[in-house]
Coordinates of C-alpha atoms in Angstrom, one line a residue:
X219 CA -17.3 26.2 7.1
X220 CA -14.3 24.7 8.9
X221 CA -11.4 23.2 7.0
X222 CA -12.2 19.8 8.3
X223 CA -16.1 19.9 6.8
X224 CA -14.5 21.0 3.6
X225 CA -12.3 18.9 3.1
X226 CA -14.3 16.3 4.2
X227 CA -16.9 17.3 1.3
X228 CA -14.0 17.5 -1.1
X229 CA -12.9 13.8 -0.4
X230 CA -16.6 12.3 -0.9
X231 CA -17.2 14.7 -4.3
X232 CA -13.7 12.9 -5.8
X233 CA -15.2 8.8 -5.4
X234 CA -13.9 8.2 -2.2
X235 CA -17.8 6.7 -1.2
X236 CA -18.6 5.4 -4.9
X237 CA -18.6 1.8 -2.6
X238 CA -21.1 3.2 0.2
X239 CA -22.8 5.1 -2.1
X240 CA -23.4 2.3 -4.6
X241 CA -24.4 -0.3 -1.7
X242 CA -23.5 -3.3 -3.5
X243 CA -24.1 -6.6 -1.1
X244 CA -20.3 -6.7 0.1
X245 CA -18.7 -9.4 1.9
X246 CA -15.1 -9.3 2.9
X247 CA -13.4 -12.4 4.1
X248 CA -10.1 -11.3 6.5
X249 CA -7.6 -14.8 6.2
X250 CA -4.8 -14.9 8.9
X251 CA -8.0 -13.1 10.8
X252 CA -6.0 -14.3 14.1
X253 CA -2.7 -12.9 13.6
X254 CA -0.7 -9.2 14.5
X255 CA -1.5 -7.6 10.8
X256 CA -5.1 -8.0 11.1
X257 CA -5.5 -7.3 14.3
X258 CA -3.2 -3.8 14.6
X259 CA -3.8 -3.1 10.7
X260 CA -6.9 -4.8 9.1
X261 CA -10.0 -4.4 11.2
X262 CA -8.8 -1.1 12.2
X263 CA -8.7 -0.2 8.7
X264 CA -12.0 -1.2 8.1
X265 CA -13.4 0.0 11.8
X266 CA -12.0 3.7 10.4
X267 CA -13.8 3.3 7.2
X268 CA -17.4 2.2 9.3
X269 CA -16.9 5.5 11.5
X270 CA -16.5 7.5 8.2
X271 CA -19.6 5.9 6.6
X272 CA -17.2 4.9 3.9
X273 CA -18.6 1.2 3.8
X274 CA -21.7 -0.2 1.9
X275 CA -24.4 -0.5 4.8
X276 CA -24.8 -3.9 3.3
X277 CA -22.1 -5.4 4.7
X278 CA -20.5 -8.4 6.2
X279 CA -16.9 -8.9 7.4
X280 CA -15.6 -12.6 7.8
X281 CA -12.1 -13.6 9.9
X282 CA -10.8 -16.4 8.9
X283 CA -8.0 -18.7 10.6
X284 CA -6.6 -21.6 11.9
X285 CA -7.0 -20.7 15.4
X286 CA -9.8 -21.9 17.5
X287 CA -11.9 -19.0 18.9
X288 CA -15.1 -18.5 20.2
X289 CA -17.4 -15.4 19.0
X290 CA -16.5 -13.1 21.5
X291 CA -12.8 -14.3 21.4
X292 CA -12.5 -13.2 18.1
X293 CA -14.1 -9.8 18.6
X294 CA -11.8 -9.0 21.8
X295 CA -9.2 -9.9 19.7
X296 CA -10.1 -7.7 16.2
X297 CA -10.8 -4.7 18.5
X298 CA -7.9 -4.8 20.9
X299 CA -6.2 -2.1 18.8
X300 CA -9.0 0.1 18.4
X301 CA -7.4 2.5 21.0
X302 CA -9.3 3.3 24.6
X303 CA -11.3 6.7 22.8
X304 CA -13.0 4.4 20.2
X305 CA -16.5 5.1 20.8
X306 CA -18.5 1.9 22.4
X307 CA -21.7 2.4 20.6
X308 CA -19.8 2.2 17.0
X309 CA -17.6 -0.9 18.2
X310 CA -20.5 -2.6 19.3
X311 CA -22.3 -1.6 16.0
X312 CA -19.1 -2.5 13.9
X313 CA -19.1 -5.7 15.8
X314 CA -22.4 -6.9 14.9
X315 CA -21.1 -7.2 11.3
X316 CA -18.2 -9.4 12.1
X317 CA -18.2 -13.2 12.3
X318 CA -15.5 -15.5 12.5
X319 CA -14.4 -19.3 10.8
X320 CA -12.2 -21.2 12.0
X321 CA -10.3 -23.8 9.3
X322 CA -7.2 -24.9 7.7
X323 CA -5.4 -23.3 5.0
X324 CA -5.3 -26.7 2.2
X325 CA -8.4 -28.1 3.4
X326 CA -11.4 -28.3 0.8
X327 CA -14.4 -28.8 3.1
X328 CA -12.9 -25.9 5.2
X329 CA -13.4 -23.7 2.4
X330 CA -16.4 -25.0 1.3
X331 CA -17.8 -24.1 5.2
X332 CA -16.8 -20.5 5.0
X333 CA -18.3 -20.2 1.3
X334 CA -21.8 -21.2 3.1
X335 CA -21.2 -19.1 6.0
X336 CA -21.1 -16.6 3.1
X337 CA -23.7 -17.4 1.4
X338 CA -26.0 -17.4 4.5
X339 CA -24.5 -13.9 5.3
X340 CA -25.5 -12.8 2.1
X341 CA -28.9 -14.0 2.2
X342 CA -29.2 -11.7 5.0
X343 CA -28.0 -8.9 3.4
X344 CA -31.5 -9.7 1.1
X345 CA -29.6 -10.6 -2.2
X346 CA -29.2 -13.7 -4.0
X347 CA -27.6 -15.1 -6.7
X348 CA -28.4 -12.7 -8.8
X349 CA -27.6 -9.9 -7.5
X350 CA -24.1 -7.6 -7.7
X351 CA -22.3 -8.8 -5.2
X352 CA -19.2 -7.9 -4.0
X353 CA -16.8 -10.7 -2.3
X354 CA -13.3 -9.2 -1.3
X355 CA -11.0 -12.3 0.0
X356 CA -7.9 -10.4 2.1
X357 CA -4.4 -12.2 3.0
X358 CA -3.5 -11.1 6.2
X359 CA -1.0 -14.0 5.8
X360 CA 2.7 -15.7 5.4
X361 CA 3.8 -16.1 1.9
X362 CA 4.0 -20.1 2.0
X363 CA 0.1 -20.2 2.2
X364 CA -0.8 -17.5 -0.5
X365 CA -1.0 -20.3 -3.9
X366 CA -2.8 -22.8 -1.0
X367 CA -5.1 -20.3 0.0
X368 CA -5.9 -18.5 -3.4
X369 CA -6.5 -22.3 -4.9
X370 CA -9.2 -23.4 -2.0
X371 CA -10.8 -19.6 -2.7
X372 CA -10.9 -20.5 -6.6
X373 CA -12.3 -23.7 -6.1
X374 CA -14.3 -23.8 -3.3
X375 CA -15.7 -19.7 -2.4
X376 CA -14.9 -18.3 -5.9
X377 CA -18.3 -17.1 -7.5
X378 CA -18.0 -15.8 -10.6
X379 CA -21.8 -14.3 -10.6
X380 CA -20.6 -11.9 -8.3
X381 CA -17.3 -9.4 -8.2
X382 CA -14.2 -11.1 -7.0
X383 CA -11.1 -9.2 -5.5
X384 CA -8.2 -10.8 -4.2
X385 CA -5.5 -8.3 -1.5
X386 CA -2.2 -10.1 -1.2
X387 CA 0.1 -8.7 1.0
X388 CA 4.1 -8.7 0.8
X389 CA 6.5 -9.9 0.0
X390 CA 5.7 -11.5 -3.4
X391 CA 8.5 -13.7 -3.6
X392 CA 12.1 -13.8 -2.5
X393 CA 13.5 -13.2 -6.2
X394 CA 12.7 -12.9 -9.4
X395 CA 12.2 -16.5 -10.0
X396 CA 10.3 -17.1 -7.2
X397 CA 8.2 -13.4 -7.8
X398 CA 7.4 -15.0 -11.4
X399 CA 6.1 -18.6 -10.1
X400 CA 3.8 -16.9 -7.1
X401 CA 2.5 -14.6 -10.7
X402 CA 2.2 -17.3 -12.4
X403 CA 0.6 -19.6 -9.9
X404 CA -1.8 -16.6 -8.9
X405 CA -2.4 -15.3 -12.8
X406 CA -3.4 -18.9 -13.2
X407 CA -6.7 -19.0 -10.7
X408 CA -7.5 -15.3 -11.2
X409 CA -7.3 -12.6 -13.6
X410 CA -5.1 -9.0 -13.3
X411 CA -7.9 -7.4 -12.7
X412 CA -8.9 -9.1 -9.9
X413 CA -6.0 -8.9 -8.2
X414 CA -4.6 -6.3 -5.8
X415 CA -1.0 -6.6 -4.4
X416 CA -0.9 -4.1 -1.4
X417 CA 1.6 -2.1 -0.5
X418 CA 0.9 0.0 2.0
X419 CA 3.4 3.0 1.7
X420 CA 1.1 3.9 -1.7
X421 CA -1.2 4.4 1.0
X422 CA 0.7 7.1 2.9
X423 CA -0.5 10.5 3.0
X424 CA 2.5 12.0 1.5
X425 CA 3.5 9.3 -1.1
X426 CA -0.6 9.9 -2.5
X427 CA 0.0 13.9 -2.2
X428 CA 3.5 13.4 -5.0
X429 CA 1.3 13.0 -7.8
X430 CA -0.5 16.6 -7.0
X431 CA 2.6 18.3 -5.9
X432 CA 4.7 17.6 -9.3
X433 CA 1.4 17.9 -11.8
X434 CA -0.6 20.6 -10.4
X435 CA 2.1 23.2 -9.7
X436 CA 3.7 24.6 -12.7
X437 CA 6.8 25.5 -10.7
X438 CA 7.8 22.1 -9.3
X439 CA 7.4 20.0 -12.7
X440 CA 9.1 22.6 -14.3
X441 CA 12.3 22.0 -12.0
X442 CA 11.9 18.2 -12.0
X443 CA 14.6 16.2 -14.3
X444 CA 18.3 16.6 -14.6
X445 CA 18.9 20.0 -15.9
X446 CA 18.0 21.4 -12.3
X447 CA 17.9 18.2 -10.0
X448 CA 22.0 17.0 -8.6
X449 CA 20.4 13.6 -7.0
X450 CA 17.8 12.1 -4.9
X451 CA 17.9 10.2 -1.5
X452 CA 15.0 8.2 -0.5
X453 CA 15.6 6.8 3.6
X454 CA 13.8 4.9 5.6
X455 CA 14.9 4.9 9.3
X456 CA 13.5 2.4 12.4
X457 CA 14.5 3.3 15.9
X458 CA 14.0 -0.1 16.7
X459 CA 15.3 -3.8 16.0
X460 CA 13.9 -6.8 15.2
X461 CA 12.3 -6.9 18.7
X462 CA 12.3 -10.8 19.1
X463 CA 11.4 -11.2 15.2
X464 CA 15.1 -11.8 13.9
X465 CA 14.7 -15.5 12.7
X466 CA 11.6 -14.3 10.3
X467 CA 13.9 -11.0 9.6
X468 CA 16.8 -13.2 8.8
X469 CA 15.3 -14.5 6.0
X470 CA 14.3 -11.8 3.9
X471 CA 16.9 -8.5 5.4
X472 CA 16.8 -5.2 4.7
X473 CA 16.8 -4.7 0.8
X474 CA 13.7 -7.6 0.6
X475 CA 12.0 -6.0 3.1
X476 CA 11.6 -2.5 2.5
X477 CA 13.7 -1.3 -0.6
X478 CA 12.7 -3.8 -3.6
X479 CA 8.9 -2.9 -2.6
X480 CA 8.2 0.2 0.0
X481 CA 11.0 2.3 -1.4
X482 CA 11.1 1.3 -4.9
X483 CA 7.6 1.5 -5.3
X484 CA 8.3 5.6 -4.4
X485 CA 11.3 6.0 -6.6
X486 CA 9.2 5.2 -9.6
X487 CA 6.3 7.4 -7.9
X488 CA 8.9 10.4 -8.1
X489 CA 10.4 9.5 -11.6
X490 CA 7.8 8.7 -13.1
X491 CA 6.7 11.2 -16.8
X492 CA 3.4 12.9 -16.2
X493 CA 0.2 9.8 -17.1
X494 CA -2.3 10.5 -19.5
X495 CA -4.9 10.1 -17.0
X496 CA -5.3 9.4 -13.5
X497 CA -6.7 6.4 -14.3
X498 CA -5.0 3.4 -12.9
X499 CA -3.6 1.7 -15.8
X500 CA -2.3 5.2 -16.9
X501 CA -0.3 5.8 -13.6
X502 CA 0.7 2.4 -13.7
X503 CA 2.4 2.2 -17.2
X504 CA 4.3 5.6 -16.3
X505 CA 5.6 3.7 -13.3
X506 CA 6.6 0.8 -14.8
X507 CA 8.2 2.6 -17.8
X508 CA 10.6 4.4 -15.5
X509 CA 11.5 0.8 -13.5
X510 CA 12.5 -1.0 -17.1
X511 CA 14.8 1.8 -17.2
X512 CA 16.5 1.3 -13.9
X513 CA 20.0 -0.7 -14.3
X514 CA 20.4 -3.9 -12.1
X515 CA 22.4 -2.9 -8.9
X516 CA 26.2 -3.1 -8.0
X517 CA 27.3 -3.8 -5.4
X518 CA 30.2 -1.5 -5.5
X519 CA 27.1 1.1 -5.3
X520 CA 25.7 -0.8 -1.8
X521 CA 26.6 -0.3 1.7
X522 CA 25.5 -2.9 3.7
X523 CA 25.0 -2.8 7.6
X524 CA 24.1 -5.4 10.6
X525 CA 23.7 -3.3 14.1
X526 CA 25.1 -4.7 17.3
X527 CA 24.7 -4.0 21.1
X528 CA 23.9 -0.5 22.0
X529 CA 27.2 1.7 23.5
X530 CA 25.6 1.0 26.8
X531 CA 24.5 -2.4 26.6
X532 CA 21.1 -1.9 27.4
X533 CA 19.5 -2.6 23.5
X534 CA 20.9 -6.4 22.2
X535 CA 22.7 -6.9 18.8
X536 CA 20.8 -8.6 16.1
X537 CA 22.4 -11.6 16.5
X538 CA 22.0 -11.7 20.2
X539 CA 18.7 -12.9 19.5
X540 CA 18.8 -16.3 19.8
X541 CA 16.3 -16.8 16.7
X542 CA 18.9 -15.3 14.5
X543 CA 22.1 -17.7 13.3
X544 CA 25.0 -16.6 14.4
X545 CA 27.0 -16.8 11.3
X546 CA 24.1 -14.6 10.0
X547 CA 25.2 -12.0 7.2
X548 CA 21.5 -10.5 6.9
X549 CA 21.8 -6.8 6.5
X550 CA 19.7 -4.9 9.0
X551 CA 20.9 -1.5 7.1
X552 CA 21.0 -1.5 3.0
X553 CA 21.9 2.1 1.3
X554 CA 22.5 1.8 -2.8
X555 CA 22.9 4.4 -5.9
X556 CA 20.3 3.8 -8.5
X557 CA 20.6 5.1 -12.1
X558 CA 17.1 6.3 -14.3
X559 CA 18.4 5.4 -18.2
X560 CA 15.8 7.9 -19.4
X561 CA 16.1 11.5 -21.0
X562 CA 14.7 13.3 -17.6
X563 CA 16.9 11.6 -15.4
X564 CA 20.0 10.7 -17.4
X565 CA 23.1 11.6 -15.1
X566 CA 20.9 11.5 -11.7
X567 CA 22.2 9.3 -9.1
X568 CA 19.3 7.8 -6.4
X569 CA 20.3 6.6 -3.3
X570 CA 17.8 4.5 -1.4
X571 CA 18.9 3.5 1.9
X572 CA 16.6 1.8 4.9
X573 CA 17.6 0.6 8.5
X574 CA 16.9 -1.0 12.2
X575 CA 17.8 -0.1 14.8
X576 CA 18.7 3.4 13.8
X577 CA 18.9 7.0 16.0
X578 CA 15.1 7.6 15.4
X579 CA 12.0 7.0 13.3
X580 CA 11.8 8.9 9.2
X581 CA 10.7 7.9 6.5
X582 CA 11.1 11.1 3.6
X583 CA 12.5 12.0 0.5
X584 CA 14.7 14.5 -0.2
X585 CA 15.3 16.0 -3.8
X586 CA 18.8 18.1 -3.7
X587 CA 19.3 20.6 -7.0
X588 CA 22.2 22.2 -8.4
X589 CA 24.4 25.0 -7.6
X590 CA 23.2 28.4 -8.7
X591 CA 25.0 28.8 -12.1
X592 CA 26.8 32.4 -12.2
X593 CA 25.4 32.9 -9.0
X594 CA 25.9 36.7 -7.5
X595 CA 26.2 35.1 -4.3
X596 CA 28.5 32.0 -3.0
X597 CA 27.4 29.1 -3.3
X598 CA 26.9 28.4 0.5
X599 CA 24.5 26.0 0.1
X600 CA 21.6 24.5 -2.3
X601 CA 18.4 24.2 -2.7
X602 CA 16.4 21.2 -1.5
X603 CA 12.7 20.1 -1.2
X604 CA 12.2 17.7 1.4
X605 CA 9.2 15.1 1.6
X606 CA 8.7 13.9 5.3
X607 CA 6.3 10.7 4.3
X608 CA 6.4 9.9 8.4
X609 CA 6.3 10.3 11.6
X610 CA 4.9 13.8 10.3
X611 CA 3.7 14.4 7.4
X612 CA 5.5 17.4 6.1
X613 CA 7.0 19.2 3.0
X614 CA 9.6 22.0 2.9
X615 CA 11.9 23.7 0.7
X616 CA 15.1 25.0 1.7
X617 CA 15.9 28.1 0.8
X618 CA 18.7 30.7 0.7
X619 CA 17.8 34.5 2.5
X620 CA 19.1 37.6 3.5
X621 CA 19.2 37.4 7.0
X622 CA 16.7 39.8 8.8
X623 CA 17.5 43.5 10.3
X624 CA 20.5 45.4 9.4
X625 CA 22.6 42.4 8.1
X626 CA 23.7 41.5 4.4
X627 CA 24.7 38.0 5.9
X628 CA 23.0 34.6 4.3
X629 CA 21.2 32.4 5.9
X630 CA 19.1 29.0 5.1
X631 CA 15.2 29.0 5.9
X632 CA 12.5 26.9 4.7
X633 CA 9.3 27.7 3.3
X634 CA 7.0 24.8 5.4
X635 CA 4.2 22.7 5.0
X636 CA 3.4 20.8 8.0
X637 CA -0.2 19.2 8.6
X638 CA 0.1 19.3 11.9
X639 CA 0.0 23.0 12.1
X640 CA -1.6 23.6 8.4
X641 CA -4.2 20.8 8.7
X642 CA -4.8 20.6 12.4
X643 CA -8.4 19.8 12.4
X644 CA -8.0 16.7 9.5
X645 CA -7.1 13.2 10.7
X646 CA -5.2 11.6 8.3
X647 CA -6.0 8.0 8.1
X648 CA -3.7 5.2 8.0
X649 CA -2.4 3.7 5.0
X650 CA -4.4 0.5 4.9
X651 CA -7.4 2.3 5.7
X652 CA -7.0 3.8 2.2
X653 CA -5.9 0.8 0.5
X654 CA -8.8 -0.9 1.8
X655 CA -11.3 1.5 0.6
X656 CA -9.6 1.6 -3.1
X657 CA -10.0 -2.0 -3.3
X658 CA -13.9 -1.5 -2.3
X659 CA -14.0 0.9 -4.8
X660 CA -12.4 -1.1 -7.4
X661 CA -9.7 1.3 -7.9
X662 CA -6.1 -0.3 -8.6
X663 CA -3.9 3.0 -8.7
X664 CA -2.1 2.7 -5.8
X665 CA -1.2 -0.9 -6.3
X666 CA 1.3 -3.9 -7.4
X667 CA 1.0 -4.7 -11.2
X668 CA 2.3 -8.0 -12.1
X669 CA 4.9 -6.2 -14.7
X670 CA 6.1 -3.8 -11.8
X671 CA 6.6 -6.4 -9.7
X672 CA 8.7 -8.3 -12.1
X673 CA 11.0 -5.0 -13.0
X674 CA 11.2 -4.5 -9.2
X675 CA 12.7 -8.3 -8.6
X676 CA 14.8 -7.6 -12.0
X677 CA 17.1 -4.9 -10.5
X678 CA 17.7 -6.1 -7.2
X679 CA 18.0 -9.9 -7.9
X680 CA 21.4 -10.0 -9.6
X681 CA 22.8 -8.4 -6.3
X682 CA 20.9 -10.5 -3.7
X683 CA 22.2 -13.3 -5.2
X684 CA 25.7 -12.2 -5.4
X685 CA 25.7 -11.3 -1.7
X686 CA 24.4 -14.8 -0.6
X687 CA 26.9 -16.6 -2.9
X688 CA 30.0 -14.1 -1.8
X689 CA 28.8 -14.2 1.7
X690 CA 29.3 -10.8 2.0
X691 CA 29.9 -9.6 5.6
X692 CA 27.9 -6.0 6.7
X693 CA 29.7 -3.8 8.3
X694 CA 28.8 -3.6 12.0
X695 CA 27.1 -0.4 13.6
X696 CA 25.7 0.2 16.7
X697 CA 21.9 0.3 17.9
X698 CA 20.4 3.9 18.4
X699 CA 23.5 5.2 16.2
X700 CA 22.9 6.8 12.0
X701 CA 24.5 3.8 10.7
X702 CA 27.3 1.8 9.9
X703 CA 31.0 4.2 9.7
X704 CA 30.8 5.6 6.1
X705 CA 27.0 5.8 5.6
X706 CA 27.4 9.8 5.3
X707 CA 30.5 10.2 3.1
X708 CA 29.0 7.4 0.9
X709 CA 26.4 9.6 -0.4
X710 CA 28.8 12.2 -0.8
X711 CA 31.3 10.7 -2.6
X712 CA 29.0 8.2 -5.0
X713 CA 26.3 11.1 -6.1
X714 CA 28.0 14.3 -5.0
X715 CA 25.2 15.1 -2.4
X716 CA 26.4 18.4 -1.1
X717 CA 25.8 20.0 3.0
X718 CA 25.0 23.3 3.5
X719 CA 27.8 25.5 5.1
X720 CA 25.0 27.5 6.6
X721 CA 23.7 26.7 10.1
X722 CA 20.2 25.2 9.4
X723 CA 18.2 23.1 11.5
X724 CA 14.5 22.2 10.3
X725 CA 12.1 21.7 13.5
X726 CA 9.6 19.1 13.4
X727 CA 5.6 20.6 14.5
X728 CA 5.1 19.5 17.9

C-alpha cells in the first residue's frame, strides 16, 4: 500500500469524517461571501474538503453579501481560485450545492430572507424541524460588522432546534478593552461553545504536528524546559509589503496583526505542560495556563521597524502609499523578548519577531539549547531544532559530527525531516481547509477561547498603548533587506542566542 493510501486511512480512522460520516443535514452560511478571504480561502477550503469526501452529502453552502450578483456571478467568483487543474466535473458538482443572498449587514428582513432561503434549502435536504441539523454561520468579514452580524443571526436565522456554530475571524479587538466588549457583546447572543474564533496558523501542518513531536517522543519532552533549552525565537518573515493595503495595515501594524494572535497563539503551543487529554478543553487550559504566566511587554525588550523604498527604487516605502499617513509610526517589523513565569521555563527568554517587506518568505521556530557542559570538545557551536511552519514544511536538528574520511575536524549537519522529500505523495491541505472541517466536526482544539484571548490582549496591551501615546518612531529599513540595523545583535545581546562558528548552511527540498 502506498504511503499516501495509508495515511489517508490513518486520517479518516482518527475522526477526521465523524461530519461526513454522521450526515447530519448541514448548512453553512459564508458572510462577506463577495470578498478576497472567501474567495482565495473559504470556498476553496470547503471545495478541498468536497474532493476528499470530507463533507456530509447532505449539504448546502450559502454566500452571503452586500454585493449584487447574479447566480452565476457568484459561482465565477467562489471558484476563481480553484487553480486551472481543478477537475470540471467536481466544480460543477461542488457548484450545484452553492447559492448566493444578497443583503445588508443591520437589516432585519435581510436576515430573515436568508433564514428562508435556509429553511427551503433544508427542506430539500429531506429534514425538518425536527431533525439534527447542523447550521454553521462563517465571517468572512471586517471587524465593525461582527456584533451587527452575530445580532441579525441571533435574532432573525438562529434556531435553537438545530446545532449552531459561529467562525469569527481576526482580529478580535484592537485591545484588551475592546477584545473584552466584542466577548462580551458575542458571549451575550451565543454560548462558548458555540463559538469558534479561527486562527488559521493552528491550522498549519507544522504548528498541528508540535503536539506529537514534544508528547510522543520520549527524547524531545525530555529536553524541553530550562535545564537544557538557552531561548526560543519564533519569526515570521513576508517578502512583500502592504501591496496597496497600507491604510487598512496602518491601523492595526505589525504586533496586532500577527504577534498578539498567529505567533502568540504558537508560543503557548510550544510552552505549554503536557494536557490530560487531547480533548479540547484539555489542550486549551494548558495553553492558557502558560499565557497567565507571560509578563506584560517592555518596550525596552521591542524593536520596532517601518521599511522604506528598496536600494534600487523599484519596490515603494510604506508610506509611499498614498493610503498610508505620512506621519504614520505603524511598525511594519515588531521583534520582542518574552519571559514564561513558570518552573519549566523560568530563566528562558522568547523572542517573537514578524515583518513586511523582508528578504524572503519563513515562517518557523527555532529552539536553541545550551552549551555542552564539560564538553570533550569546544564548544563550536550548539544544538538547535528547527520548526519550518512555511513555505516548506520541515523539521531538523542541528547537530555537531566528525567530519567524514580521514579527518578529526567538526562539522555541523542536520538530521532532516522534510515533507517534500519524506512525504512526497501527501498533499497537505491548507490551514482553513482544516479549520473548516474541525468546526464541522465540532471539535474546538485548535481554536480561540475567550480566556486566551483576553491573556493574549493582557500582555501586549500595556505596550501598544505606550507606543501610541509616546509616538514612538520605528527605525527605518529597507524593502527586500533582514530588517531594521540591529535586528541580529538584538537577539544576541537580550537572550544570549549564540551562532555557530562552524560553516553550516541548511538547504530547503526543492
Amino acid at each position: 500500500m502506498s504511503k499516501s493510501s495509508t495515511s489517508s486511512q490513518g486520517s479518516l480512522t482518527c475522526g477526521l469524517d465523524r461530519a461526513a460520516k454522521e450526515n447530519k443535514p448541514t448548512t453553512i452560511v459564508v458572510f462577506g461571501a463577495s470578498g478576497d478571504l472567501a474567495k482565495k480561502k473559504t470556498f476553496p477550503a470547503l471545495f478541498h474538503l468536497y474532493q476528499r469526501k470530507l463533507l456530509p452529502s447532505r449539504i448546502s453552502i450559502i454566500g452571503y453579501a452586500r454585493t449584487q450578483m447574479s447566480s452565476k456571478e457568484f459561482h465565477k467568483r467562489a471558484t476563481s481560485a480553484f487553480g486551472s487543474d481543478a477537475d470540471t466535473t467536481s466544480v460543477e458538482d461542488f457548484l450545484k450545492l452553492c447559492t448566493y443572498v444578497s443583503g445588508k449587514y443591520d437589516v432585519p428582513e435581510d436576515f430573515q430572507a436568508l433564514c428562508t432561503e435556509i429553511e427551503k434549502r433544508e427542506q430539500a435536504l429531506e429534514c425538518d424541524a425536527s431533525s439534527d441539523r447542523v447550521r454553521v454561520y462563517y465571517m468572512a468579514l471586517p471587524p465593525s460588522v461582527f456584533v451587527d452580524v452575530a445580532t441579525q443571526i441571533k435574532h432573525n436565522v438562529y434556531d435553537g432546534s438545530c446545532t449552531n456554530r459561529v467562525v469569527i475571524e481576526k482580529p478580535f479587538g484592537h485591545d484588551l478593552e475592546s477584545s473584552r466588549t466584542l466577548s462580551t457583546d458575542i458571549g451575550a447572543l451565543f454560548d462558548e461553545s458555540e463559538v469558534f474564533r479561527i486562527d488559521h496558523y493552528l491550522g498549519k501542518e507544522m504548528v498541528k504536528n508540535i503536539l506529537t513531536l514534544r508528547f510522543a517522543n520520549v527524547f524531545y519532552e525530555a529536553v524541553w524546559n530550562r535545564h537544557y533549552i538557552s531561548n526560543v525565537q519564533i519569526t515570521f518573515k513576508e517578502p512583500f509589503g502592504t501591496e496597496g493595503r497600507g491604510g487598512y495595515f496602518d491601523q492595526f501594524g505589525m504586533i496586532r496583526d500577527v504577534m498578539q494572535n498567529h505567533l502568540l497563539q504558537v508560543l503557548s503551543i510550544v510552552a505549554m505542560n503536557q494536557p490530560e487529554s487531547l480533548g479540547a478543553e484539555d489542550v486549551r487550559d494548558r495553553k492558557t495556563e502558560v499565557l497567565r504566566r507571560i509578563l506584560p511587554i517592555q518596550l525596552e525588550d521591542t524593536l520596532l521597524g517601518q521599511y522604506v523604498a528598496s536600494a534600487d527604487g523599484s519596490k515603494p516605502g510604506y508610506k509611499d502609499d498614498s493610503t498610508v499617513p505620512q506621519d504614520s509610526i505603524t511598525p511594519t517589523f515588531a521583534q520582542c523578548v518574552l519571559h514564561v513565569d513558570n518552573d519549566r521555563w523560568r530563566g528562558v527568554p522568547w523572542v517573537i519577531k514578524a515583518g513586511k517587506a523582508l528578504n524572503e518568505a519563513k515562517m518557523l521556530i527555532r529552539i536553541q539549547y545550551k552549551d555542552m557542559p564539560n564538553a570533550l570538545f569546544p564548544n563550536l557551536a550548539r544544538n538547535e531544532l528547527v520548526i519550518q511552519v512555511s513555505p516548506k514544511e520541515s523539521m531538523y536538528i542541528k547537530t555537531i559530527v566528525k567530519e567524514p574520511g580521514l579527518s578529526t575536524n567538526l562539522a555541523m549537519s542536520e538530521l532532516d525531516l522534510s515533507y517534500k522529500t519524506r512525504y512526497h505523495d501527501v498533499n497537505i491541505p491548507d490551514a482553513y481547509a482544516t479549520l473548516i472541517l474541525d468546526v464541522l466536526n465540532g471539535d474546538h482544539s485548535n481554536f480561540v477561547r475567550s480566556d486566551e484571548l483576553d491573556e493574549a490582549w493582557r500582555i501586549f496591551t500595556p505596550l501598544l498603548h505606550q507606543i501610541e501615546k509616546e509616538r514612538i518612531a520605528p527605525k527605518p529599513y529597507e524593502y527586500g533587506s533582514r530588517g531594521p540595523e540591529g535586528a541580529y545583535q538584538f537577539v544576541e545581546d537580550r537572550v544570549g542566542y549564540k551562532r555557530t562558528e562552524l560553516e553550516y548552511h541548511w538547504e530547503a527540498p526543492k
